[in-house]
mmCIF file of C-alpha atoms and ligand atoms in Angstrom:
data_model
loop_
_atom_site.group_PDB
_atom_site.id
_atom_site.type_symbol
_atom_site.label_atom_id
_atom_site.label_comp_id
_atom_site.label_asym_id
_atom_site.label_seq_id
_atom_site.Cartn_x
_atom_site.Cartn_y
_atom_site.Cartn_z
ATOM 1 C CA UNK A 1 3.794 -9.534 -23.641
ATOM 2 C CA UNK A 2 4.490 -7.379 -20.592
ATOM 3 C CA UNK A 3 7.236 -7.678 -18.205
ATOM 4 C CA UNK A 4 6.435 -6.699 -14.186
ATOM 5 C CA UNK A 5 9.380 -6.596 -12.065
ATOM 6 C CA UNK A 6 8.544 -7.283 -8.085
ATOM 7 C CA UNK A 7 10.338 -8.094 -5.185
ATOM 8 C CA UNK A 8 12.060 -11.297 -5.230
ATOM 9 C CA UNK A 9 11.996 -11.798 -1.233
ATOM 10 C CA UNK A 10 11.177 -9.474 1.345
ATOM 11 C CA UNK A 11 8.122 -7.071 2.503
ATOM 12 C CA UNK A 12 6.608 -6.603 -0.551
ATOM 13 C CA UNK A 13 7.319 -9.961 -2.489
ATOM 14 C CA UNK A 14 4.118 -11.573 -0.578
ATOM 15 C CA UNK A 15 1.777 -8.822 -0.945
ATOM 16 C CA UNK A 16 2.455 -8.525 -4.528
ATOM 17 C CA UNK A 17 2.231 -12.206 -5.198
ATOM 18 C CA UNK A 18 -1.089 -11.781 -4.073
ATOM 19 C CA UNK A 19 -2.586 -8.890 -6.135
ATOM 20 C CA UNK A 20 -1.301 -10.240 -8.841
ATOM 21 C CA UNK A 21 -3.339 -13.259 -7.763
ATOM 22 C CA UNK A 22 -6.343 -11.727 -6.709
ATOM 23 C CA UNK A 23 -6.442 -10.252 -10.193
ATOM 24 C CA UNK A 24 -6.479 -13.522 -11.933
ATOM 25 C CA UNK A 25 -2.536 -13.868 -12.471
ATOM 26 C CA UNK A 26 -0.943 -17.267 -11.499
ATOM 27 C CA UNK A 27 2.272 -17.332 -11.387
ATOM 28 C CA UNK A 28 4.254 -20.426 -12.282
ATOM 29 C CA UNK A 29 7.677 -21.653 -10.682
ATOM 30 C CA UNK A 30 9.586 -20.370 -7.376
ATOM 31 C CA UNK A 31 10.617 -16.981 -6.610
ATOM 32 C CA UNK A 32 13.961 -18.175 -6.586
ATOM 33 C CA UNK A 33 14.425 -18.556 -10.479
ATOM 34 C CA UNK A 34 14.594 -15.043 -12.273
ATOM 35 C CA UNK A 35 11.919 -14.724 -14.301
ATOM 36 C CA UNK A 36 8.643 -16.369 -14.653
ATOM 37 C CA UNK A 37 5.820 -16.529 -16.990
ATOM 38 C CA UNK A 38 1.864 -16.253 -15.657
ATOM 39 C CA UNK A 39 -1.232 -17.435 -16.622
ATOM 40 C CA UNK A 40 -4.176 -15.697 -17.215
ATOM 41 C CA UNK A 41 -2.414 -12.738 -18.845
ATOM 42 C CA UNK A 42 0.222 -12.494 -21.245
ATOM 43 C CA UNK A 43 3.012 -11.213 -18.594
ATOM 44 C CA UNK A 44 5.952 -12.498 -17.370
ATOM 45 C CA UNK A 45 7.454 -11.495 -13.627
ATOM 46 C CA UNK A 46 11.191 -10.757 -12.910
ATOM 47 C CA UNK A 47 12.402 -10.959 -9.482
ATOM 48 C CA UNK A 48 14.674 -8.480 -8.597
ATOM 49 C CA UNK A 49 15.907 -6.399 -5.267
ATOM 50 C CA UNK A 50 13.907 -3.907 -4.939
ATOM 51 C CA UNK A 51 16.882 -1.320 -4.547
ATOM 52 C CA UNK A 52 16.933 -2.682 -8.235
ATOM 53 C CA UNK A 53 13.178 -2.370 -9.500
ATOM 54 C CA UNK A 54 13.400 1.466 -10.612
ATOM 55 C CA UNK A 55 16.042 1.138 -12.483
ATOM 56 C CA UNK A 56 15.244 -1.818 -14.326
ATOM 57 C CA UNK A 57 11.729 0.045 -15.176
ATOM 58 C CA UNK A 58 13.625 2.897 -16.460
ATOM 59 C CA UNK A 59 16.149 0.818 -18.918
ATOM 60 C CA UNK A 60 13.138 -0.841 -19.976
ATOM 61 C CA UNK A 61 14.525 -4.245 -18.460
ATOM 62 C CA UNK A 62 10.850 -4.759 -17.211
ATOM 63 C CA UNK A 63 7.787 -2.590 -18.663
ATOM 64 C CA UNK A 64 6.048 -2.344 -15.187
ATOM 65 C CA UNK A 65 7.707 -2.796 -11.576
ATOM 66 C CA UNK A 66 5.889 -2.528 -7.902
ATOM 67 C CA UNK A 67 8.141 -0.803 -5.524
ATOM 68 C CA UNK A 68 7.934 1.455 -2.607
ATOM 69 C CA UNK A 69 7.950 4.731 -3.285
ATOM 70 C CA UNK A 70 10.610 5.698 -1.288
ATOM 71 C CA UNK A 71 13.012 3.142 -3.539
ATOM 72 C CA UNK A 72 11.152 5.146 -6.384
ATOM 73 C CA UNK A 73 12.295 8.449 -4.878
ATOM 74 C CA UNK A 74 15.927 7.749 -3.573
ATOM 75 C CA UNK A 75 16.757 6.294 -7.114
ATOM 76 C CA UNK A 76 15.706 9.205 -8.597
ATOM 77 C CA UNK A 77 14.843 6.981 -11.876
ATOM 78 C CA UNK A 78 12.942 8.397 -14.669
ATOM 79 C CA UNK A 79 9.530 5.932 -14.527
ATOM 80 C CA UNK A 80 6.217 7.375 -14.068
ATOM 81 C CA UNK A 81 4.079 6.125 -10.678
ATOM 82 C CA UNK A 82 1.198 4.673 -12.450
ATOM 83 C CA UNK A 83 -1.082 3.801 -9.233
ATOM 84 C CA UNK A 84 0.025 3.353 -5.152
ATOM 85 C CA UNK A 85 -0.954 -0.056 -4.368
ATOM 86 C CA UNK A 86 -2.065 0.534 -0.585
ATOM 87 C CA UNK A 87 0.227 -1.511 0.848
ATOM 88 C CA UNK A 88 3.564 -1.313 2.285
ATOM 89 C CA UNK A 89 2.890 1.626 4.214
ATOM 90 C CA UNK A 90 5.502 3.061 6.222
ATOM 91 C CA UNK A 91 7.592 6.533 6.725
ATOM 92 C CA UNK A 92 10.848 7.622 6.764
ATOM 93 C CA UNK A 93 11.688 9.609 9.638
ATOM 94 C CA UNK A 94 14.748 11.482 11.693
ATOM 95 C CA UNK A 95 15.697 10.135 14.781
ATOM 96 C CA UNK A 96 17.552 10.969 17.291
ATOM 97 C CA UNK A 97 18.562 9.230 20.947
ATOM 98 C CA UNK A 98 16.340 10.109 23.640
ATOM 99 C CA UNK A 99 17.138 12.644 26.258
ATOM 100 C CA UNK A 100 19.514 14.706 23.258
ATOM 101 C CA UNK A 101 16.829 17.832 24.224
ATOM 102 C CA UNK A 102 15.998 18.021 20.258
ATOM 103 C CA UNK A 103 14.649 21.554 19.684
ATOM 104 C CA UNK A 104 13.591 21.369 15.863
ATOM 105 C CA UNK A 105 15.054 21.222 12.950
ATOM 106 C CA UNK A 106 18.216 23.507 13.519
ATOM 107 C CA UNK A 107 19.218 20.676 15.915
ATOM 108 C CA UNK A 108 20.776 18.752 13.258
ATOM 109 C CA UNK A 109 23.359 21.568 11.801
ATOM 110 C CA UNK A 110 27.197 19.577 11.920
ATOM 111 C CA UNK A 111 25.477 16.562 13.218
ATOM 112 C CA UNK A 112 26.390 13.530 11.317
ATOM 113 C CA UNK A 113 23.044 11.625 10.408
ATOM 114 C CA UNK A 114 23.147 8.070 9.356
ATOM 115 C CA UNK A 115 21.073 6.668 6.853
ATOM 116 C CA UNK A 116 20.315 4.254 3.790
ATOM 117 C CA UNK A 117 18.261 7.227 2.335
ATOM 118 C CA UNK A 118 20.748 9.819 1.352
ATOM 119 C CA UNK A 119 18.755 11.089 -2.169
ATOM 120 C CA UNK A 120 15.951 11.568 0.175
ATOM 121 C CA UNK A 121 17.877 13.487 2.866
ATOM 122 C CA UNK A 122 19.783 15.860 0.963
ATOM 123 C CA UNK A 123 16.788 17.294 -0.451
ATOM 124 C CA UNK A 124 15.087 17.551 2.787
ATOM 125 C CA UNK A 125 18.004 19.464 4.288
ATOM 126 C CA UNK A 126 18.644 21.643 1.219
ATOM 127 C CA UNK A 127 15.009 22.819 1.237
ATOM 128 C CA UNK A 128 15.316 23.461 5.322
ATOM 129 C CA UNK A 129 18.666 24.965 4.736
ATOM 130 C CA UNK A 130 20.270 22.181 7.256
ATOM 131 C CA UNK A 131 23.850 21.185 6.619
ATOM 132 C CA UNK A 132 24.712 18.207 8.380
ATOM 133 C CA UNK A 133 26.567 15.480 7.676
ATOM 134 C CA UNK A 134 25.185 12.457 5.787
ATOM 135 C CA UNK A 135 26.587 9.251 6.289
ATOM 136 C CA UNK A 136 25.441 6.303 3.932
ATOM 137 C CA UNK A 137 24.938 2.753 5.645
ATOM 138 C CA UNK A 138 23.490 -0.315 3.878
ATOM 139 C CA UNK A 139 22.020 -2.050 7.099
ATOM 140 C CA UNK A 140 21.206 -1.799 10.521
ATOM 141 C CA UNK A 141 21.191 2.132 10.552
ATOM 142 C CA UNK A 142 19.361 1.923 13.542
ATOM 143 C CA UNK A 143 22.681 0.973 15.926
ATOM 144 C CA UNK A 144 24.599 3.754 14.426
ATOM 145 C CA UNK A 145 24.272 6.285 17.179
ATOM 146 C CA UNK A 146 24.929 3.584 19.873
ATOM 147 C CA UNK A 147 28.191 2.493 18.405
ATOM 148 C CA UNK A 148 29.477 6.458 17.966
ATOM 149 C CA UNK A 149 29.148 6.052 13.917
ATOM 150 C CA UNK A 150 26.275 9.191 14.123
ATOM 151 C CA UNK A 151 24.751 11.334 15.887
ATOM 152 C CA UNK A 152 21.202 10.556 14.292
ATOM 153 C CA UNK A 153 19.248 8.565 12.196
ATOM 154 C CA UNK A 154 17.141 9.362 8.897
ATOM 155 C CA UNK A 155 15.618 5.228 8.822
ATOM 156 C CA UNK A 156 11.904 3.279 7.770
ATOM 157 C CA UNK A 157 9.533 3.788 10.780
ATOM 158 C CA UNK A 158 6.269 1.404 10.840
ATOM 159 C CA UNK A 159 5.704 0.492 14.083
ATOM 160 C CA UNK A 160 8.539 2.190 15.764
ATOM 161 C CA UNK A 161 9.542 -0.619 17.924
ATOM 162 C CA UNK A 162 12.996 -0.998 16.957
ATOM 163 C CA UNK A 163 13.791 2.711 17.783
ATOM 164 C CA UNK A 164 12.444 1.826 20.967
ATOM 165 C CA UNK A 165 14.558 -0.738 21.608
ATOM 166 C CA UNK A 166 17.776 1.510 20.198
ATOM 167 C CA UNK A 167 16.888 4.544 22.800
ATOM 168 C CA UNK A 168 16.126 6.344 19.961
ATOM 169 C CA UNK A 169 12.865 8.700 19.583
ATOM 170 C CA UNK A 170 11.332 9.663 16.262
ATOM 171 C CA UNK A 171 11.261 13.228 15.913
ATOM 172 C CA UNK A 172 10.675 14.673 11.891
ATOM 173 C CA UNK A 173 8.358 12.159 10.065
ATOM 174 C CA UNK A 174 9.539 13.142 6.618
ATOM 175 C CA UNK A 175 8.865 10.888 3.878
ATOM 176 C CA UNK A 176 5.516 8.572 3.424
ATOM 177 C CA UNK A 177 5.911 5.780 1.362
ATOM 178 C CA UNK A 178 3.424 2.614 0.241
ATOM 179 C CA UNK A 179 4.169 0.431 -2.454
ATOM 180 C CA UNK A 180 3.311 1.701 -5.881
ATOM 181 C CA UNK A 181 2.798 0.669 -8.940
ATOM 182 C CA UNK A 182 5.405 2.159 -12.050
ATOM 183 C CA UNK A 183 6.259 1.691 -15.413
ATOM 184 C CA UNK A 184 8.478 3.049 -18.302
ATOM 185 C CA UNK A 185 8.034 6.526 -19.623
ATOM 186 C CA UNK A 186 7.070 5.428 -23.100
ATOM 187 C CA UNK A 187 5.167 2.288 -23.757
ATOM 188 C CA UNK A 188 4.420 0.010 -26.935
ATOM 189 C CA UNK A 189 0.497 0.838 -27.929
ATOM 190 C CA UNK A 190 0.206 -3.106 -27.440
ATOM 191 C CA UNK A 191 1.844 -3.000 -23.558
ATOM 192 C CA UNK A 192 -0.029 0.435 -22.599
ATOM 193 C CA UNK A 193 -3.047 -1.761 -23.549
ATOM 194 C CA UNK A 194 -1.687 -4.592 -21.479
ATOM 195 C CA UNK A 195 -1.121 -2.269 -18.683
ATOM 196 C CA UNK A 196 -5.400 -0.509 -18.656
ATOM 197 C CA UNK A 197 -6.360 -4.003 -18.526
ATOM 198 C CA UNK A 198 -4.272 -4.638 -15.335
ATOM 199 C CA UNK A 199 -5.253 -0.829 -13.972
ATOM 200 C CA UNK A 200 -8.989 -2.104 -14.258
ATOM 201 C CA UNK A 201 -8.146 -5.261 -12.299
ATOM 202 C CA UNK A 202 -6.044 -3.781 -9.691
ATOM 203 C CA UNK A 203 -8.038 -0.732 -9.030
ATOM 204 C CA UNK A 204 -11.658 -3.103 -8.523
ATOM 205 C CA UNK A 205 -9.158 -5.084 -6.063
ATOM 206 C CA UNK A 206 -8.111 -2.089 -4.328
ATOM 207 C CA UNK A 207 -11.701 -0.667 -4.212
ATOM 208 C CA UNK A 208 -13.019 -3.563 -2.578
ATOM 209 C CA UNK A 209 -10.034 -3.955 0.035
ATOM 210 C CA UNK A 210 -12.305 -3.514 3.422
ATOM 211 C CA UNK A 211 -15.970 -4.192 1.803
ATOM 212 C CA UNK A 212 -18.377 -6.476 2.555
ATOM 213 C CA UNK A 213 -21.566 -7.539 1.169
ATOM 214 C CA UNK A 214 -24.126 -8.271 3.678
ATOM 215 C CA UNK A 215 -27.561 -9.747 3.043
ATOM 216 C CA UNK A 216 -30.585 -10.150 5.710
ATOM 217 C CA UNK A 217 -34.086 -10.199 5.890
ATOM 218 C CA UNK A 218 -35.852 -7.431 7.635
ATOM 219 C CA UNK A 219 -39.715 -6.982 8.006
ATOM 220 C CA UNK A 220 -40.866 -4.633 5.323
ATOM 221 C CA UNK A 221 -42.560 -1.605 7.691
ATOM 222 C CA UNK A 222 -38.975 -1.288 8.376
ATOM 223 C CA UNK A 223 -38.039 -1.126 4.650
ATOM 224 C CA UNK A 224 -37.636 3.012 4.517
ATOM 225 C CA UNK A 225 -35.733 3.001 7.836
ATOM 226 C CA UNK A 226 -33.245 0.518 6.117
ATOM 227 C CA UNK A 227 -32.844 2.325 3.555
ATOM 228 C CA UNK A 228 -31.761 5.322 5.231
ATOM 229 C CA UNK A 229 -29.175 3.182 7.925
ATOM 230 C CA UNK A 230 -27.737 1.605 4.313
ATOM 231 C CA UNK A 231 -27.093 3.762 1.758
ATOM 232 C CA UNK A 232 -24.773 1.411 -0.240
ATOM 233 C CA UNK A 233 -23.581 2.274 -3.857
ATOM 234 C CA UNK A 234 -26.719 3.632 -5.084
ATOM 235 C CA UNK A 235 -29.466 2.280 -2.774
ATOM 236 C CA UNK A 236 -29.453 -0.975 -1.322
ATOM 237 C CA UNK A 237 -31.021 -3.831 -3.422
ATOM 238 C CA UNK A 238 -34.543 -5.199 -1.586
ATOM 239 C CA UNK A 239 -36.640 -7.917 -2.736
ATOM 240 C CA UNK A 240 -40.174 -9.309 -1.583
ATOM 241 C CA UNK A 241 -39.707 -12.676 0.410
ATOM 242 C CA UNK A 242 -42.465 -15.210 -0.243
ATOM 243 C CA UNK A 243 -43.768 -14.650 2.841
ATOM 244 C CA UNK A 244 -45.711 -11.490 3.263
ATOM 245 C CA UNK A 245 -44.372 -8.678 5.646
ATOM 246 C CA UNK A 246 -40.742 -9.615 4.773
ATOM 247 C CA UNK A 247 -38.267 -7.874 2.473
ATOM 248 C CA UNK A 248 -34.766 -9.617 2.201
ATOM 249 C CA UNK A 249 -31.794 -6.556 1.951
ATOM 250 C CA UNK A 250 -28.502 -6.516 -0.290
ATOM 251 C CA UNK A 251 -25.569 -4.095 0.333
ATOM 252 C CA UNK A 252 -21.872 -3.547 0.080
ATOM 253 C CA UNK A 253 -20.415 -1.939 3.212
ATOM 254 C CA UNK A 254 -17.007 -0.831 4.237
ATOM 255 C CA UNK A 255 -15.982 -2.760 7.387
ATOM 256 C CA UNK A 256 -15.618 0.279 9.434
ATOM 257 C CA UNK A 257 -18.836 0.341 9.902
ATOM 258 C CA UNK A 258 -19.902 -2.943 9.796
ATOM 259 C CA UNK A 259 -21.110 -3.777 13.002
ATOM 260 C CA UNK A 260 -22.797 -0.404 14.092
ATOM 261 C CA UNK A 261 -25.064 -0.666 11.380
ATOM 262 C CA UNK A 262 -25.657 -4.506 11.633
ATOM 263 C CA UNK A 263 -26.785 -3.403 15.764
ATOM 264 C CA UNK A 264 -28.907 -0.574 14.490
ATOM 265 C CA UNK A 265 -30.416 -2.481 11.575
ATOM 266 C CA UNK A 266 -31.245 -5.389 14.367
ATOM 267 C CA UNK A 267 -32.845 -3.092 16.374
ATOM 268 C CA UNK A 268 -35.236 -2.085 13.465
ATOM 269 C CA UNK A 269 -36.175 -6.016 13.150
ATOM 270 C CA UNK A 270 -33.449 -7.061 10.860
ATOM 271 C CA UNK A 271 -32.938 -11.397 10.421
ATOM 272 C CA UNK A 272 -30.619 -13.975 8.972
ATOM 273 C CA UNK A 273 -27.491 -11.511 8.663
ATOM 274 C CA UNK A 274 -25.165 -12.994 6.242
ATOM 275 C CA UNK A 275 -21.576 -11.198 5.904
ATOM 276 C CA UNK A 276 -19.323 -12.165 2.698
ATOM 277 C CA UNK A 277 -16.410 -11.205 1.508
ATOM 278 C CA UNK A 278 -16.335 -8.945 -1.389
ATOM 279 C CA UNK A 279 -13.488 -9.700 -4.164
ATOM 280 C CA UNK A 280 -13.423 -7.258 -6.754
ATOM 281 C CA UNK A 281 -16.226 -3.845 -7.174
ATOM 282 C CA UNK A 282 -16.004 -2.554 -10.749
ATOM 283 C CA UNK A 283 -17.456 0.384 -11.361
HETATM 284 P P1 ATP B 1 15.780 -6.319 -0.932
HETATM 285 O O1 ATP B 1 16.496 -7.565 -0.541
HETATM 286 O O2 ATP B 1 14.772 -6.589 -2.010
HETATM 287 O O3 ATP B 1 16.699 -5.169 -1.250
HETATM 288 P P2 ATP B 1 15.120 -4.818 1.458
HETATM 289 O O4 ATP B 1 15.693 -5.482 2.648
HETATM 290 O O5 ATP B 1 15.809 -3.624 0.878
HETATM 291 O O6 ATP B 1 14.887 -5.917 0.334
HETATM 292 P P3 ATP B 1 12.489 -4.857 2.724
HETATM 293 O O7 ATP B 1 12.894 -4.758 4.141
HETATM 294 O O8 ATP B 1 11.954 -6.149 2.226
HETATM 295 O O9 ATP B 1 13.642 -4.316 1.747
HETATM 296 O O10 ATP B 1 11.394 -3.702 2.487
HETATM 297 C C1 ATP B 1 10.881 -3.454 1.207
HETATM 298 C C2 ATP B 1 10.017 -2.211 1.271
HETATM 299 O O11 ATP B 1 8.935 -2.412 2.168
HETATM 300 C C3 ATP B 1 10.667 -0.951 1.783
HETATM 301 O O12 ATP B 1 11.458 -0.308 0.812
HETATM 302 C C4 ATP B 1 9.451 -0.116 2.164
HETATM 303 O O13 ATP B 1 8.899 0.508 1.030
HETATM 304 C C5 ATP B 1 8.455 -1.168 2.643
HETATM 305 N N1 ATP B 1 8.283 -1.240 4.115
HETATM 306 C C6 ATP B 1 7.113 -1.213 4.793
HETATM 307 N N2 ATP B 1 7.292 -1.317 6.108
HETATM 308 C C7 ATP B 1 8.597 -1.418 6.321
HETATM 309 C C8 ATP B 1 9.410 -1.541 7.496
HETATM 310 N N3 ATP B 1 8.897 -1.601 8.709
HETATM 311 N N4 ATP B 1 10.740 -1.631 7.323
HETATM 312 C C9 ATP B 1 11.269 -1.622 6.106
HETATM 313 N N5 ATP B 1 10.558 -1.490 4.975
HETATM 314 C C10 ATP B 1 9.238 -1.380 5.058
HETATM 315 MG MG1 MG B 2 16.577 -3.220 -0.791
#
């Protein structure tokens, strides 16, 4: 039996709810009880903060936890990052508010910068050879400057509408984060098994994240053209139709590029498109 620790509410709770899911893990009974056990694999989920997660991996509380990876760095925990889960994205940045005239880094010497990320700050200033003044906050770091508690902000950008609407402008992207994947530094030979079974099932999830598989029918003088527009993994797959002249064509495709190559295959006679969703690829 292995023991994940997510998110009980919050950013990441839904997200990894779902690849759990999506890898064949239900999970029985609300997020609001502690723990629970799943089906489909011998695991069972603990529901923590996720201020909490990297700590609880480390004790050994839980065997596996999925985190940000700024949590992962600001704890400064001892728990190996097994796999970033490509979600979650998001940076940690310096702010400061607009019309300061910010000139680089020296800007910030004896300025008092608020944040909820001091592990993560100190380091950055210590390797830039900044001293400033770091003032811990647990929430809305964001209205610090406004209300005369700092003179800057070291906060989680994604979109970077709420510095927007603090007058604030982003000006030292810092930290990238996404949601990873961790676990203790020393597993039982039965859990480390536990956990390559779960690395196969993620990884063919995360693989297939923006794939499709698309099937059509295209007339077969066109075959080598097709070929050439659709690669896939190792060649498409083609088959005779029953009627003569015809070929139908199989491929996986990344979305990206979905819909030039569906015009240009049209062009070249292609019929009876079919896009599907792809679930898992496993290589
Ligand atoms: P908890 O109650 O579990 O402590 P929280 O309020 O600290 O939750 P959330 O706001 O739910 O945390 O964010 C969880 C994680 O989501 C962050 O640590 C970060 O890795 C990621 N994240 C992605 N985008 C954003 C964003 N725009 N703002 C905040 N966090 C984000
Ligand atoms: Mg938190």
């Amino acid at each position: 039996m292995i023991k994940i620790a997510i998110q009980s509410k919050g950013r990441l709770n839904d997200k990894s709810m779902e690849l759990l899911s999506a890898a064949g893990i239900s999970v029985s009974g609300a997020s609001r009880s502690l723990t629970a056990m799943a089906n489909g694999f011998p695991l069972e989920v603990l529901y923590l903060r996720d201020d909490d997660i990297p700590q609880a991996v480390a004790m050994g509380v839980a065997h596996l936890g999925i985190v940000g990876q700024n949590e992962v760095a600001e704890s400064a925990q001892d728990v190996r990052e097994v796999m970033p889960l490509g979600f979650g994205g998001c940076h940690i940045s310096l702010a400061v508010p607009k019309n300061t005239g910010y000139y680089g880094l020296q800007w910030f010497n004896g300025k008092r910068v608020a944040t909820s990320y001091p592990g993560i700050l100190t380091k950055f200033f210590t390797a830039n050879g900044i001293k400033a003044r770091i003032q811990k906050i647990a929430g809305s770091v964001e209205v610090a400057p406004a209300v005369g508690m700092a003179d800057a902000i070291f906060d989680i950008v994604s979109t970077g509408g709420t510095l927007v609407q603090n007058g604030l402008v982003e000006v030292e992207k810092v930290f990238k984060s996404e949601a990873v994947l961790i676990s203790t530094k020393v597993l039982s030979e039965e859990n480390e098994e536990l956990l390559k079974k779960l690395l196969l099932r993620f990884r063919s999830i995360k693989e297939s994240r923006g794939f499709k598989y698309v099937l059509m029918n295209i007339p077969s003088v066109a075959l080598e053209a097709a070929v050439s527009l659709m690669p896939g993994m190792k060649g498409p797959t083609l088959i005779p139709l029953a009627r003569e002249g015809w070929h139908a064509l199989q491929v996986v495709i990344h979305e990206n590029e979905l819909w030039d190559k569906i015009e240009k295959m049209k062009e070249i006679g292609a019929e009876d498109i079919l896009v599907l969703d792809l679930e898992n690829i496993i290589r």
